Amino acid sequence: AQSVTQPDIHITVSEGASLELRCNYSYGATPYLFWYVQSPGQGLQLLLKYFSGDTLVQGIKGFEAEFKRSQSSFNLRKPSVHWSDAAEYFCAVGPNTGGFKTIFGAGTRLFVKA
Amino acid sequence: NAGVMQNPRHLVRRRGQEARLRCSPMKGHSHVYWYRQLPEEGLKFMVYLQKENIIDESGMPKERFSAEFPKEGPSILRIQQVVRGDSAAYFCASSPPSGGRGNEQFFGPGTRLTVL
């Protein structure tokens, strides 16, 4: 079955510290992978996406993610977190053969402490 | 280029009433998706529509829920006889006609439905 797992419900990091949010997926074919961020009461904003090619992808706001096929993972990283990064982060997977159904993880809520 | 627009942003209904949620996709986008987000949960796919066609409604509850995307005008998600369990944020997303690059979707700000 297709699924996305974000093992951490919430994470707290200090401002300026590095961040890694975990994402594992189960998918029958080579997927398209996404990370979205959602601020409270807002919609989702795309941070980055992986379709093919270089497995390390750069996104907006200083985020990057690495696709590891052998581990079925697509972890999100940021070297230095800012207080404004506090939000909920969703990993998602979609088909690369056309189609439409994007499957979302349950999300990881990031708290940033001063 | 305006993004995906949803209205209303907040909707309050009493049990048994109808809720109508509207979504205008981005200019040039012909595919619309509806998702539901329950409190403290991720987004769950509900339905995928193209103009005048429902392509996949496998995530829609079998009763009380319907969706349309007419030739003219916005996409509508309709919930009849709402119950408290329908309280959630409903997000619409749109994407351009498929061009071999998967289905990157652009999300609207959502409609937060509260059923009293």
XYZ file of C-alpha atoms in Angstrom:
230
model
C 0.000 0.000 0.000
C 1.114 3.521 -0.669
C 1.951 5.477 2.440
C 4.074 8.236 3.869
C 5.417 8.092 7.400
C 6.676 11.024 9.366
C 7.873 9.408 12.587
C 8.133 12.600 14.607
C 4.859 14.233 15.571
C 6.672 17.277 16.868
C 10.236 18.491 17.191
C 11.727 21.343 19.186
C 15.010 22.947 18.199
C 16.858 26.026 19.326
C 17.120 28.962 16.994
C 20.340 28.654 15.014
C 20.540 24.894 15.454
C 20.356 22.464 12.577
C 17.170 20.611 11.686
C 16.315 17.285 10.143
C 12.745 16.120 9.612
C 12.311 12.490 8.680
C 10.114 11.065 5.968
C 9.784 7.490 4.793
C 7.531 6.347 2.022
C 6.126 3.167 0.641
C 5.367 3.296 -3.052
C 5.200 0.754 -5.830
C 7.024 2.797 -8.426
C 9.502 5.624 -8.535
C 7.666 8.466 -6.897
C 7.629 12.179 -7.034
C 8.396 13.535 -3.561
C 7.423 16.822 -1.994
C 7.819 18.770 1.194
C 5.207 21.356 2.109
C 5.054 23.801 4.999
C 1.872 25.003 6.657
C 1.760 27.938 9.023
C -1.116 28.064 11.505
C -4.402 28.819 9.788
C -2.779 28.908 6.377
C -2.641 26.747 3.300
C 0.299 24.663 2.173
C 3.381 26.115 0.553
C 5.704 23.942 -1.482
C 9.248 23.935 -0.097
C 10.862 21.612 -2.606
C 10.261 18.634 -4.816
C 12.156 15.700 -6.251
C 11.336 14.281 -9.642
C 14.609 12.801 -10.885
C 18.300 13.505 -11.210
C 20.414 14.837 -8.394
C 19.183 13.249 -5.190
C 19.966 16.347 -3.135
C 17.416 19.023 -3.907
C 17.425 22.617 -2.826
C 14.275 24.441 -1.899
C 13.101 27.792 -0.700
C 13.919 29.348 2.658
C 17.246 27.523 2.884
C 15.769 24.022 3.039
C 17.145 20.983 1.282
C 16.161 17.339 1.104
C 17.925 14.168 0.096
C 16.264 11.273 -1.698
C 17.653 7.905 -0.652
C 16.094 5.144 -2.684
C 17.711 2.356 -0.668
C 16.142 3.684 2.522
C 12.885 4.904 0.951
C 13.531 8.207 2.649
C 13.301 11.872 1.777
C 14.476 13.772 4.842
C 14.263 17.535 5.042
C 17.172 19.526 6.426
C 18.116 23.063 7.270
C 21.540 24.025 8.659
C 20.331 26.900 10.834
C 16.744 27.282 11.957
C 15.052 30.662 12.321
C 12.138 31.394 14.650
C 9.963 32.004 11.588
C 10.422 28.361 10.571
C 8.054 27.253 13.321
C 5.224 25.579 11.438
C 3.925 22.179 10.404
C 5.797 20.285 7.726
C 4.274 17.675 5.473
C 6.040 15.145 3.316
C 4.069 13.893 0.319
C 4.437 11.400 -2.485
C 2.813 11.319 -5.903
C 3.043 9.145 -8.983
C 5.567 9.866 -11.719
C 3.641 8.039 -14.392
C 0.869 10.532 -14.627
C -2.015 10.381 -12.269
C -2.905 12.607 -9.517
C -3.356 11.209 -6.062
C -0.845 12.792 -3.720
C -0.467 11.050 -0.401
C 0.508 13.103 2.604
C 2.196 12.179 5.824
C 0.601 13.148 9.104
C 2.980 16.046 9.514
C 5.694 17.145 11.921
C 5.146 20.248 13.968
C 8.322 22.255 14.476
C 8.776 24.413 17.541
C 11.692 26.844 17.711
C 12.959 28.068 21.048
C 15.009 31.187 21.563
C -0.881 35.417 -11.605
C -3.341 34.915 -8.801
C -3.035 31.731 -6.840
C -5.722 29.222 -6.014
C -8.648 30.991 -4.410
C -11.089 29.479 -1.971
C -14.133 30.967 -0.382
C -15.362 31.337 2.140
C -12.295 31.115 4.345
C -14.428 30.275 7.344
C -17.861 28.698 7.327
C -20.092 27.921 10.273
C -23.067 25.638 9.864
C -25.527 23.966 12.204
C -26.070 20.247 12.059
C -28.339 19.329 9.164
C -27.535 22.371 7.029
C -25.702 22.355 3.734
C -22.162 23.607 3.198
C -20.865 24.827 -0.159
C -17.171 25.393 -0.590
C -15.796 27.093 -3.680
C -12.448 26.839 -5.377
C -11.097 28.833 -8.305
C -7.948 27.231 -9.718
C -4.918 29.109 -10.896
C -5.162 30.609 -14.350
C -4.406 27.986 -16.951
C -4.995 25.076 -14.584
C -7.643 22.595 -15.559
C -7.228 20.030 -12.791
C -8.692 20.497 -9.336
C -8.233 18.380 -6.223
C -10.009 18.545 -2.885
C -8.437 17.453 0.373
C -9.710 17.342 3.929
C -7.582 17.995 6.965
C -8.946 16.928 10.287
C -7.468 18.512 13.419
C -3.944 17.262 14.121
C -3.890 15.173 10.955
C -2.428 15.376 7.483
C -4.345 16.004 4.330
C -6.541 13.248 2.966
C -7.381 13.128 -0.713
C -11.079 13.389 -1.478
C -11.653 13.947 -5.180
C -9.963 14.874 -8.422
C -11.811 16.718 -11.140
C -11.212 18.105 -14.567
C -13.630 20.430 -16.302
C -17.058 18.776 -16.258
C -15.580 15.422 -15.236
C -14.956 13.614 -11.996
C -11.797 11.593 -12.524
C -11.370 10.002 -9.113
C -13.655 10.310 -6.115
C -12.261 7.393 -4.177
C -11.631 9.560 -1.131
C -15.117 11.011 -0.926
C -17.537 9.727 1.679
C -20.245 7.773 -0.072
C -23.093 9.883 1.262
C -23.762 13.585 1.646
C -20.625 14.714 -0.216
C -20.463 15.753 -3.861
C -18.154 17.784 -6.047
C -18.351 19.433 -9.410
C -16.180 21.498 -11.702
C -18.408 23.053 -14.338
C -17.298 24.383 -17.677
C -17.671 27.889 -16.349
C -17.105 28.971 -12.787
C -15.393 27.535 -9.748
C -15.262 24.015 -8.474
C -17.792 23.336 -5.731
C -17.543 20.880 -2.868
C -20.976 20.343 -1.400
C -21.752 18.724 1.915
C -25.383 18.039 2.660
C -26.835 17.584 6.136
C -23.581 18.389 7.856
C -22.614 16.637 11.085
C -20.076 17.627 13.720
C -17.560 15.175 12.276
C -17.466 17.217 9.076
C -15.713 20.026 10.933
C -12.324 20.293 9.263
C -10.210 22.375 6.940
C -10.936 21.703 3.296
C -8.182 22.486 0.861
C -8.376 22.823 -2.856
C -5.369 22.410 -5.124
C -4.930 22.835 -8.841
C -2.423 21.734 -11.414
C -1.852 22.430 -15.078
C -2.654 19.922 -17.796
C -0.233 17.042 -17.389
C 3.037 17.583 -19.197
C 5.002 14.595 -18.036
C 6.211 16.290 -14.893
C 3.999 14.626 -12.400
C 1.280 16.327 -10.536
C 2.746 19.241 -8.639
C -0.238 20.855 -7.035
C -0.726 24.420 -5.895
C -2.838 24.825 -2.802
C -5.406 27.361 -1.821
C -5.668 28.831 1.704
C -8.430 26.445 2.685
C -11.948 26.735 4.043
C -12.369 26.004 7.704
C -15.763 24.465 8.308
C -17.192 24.423 11.795
C -20.373 22.496 12.462
C -22.206 23.497 15.612
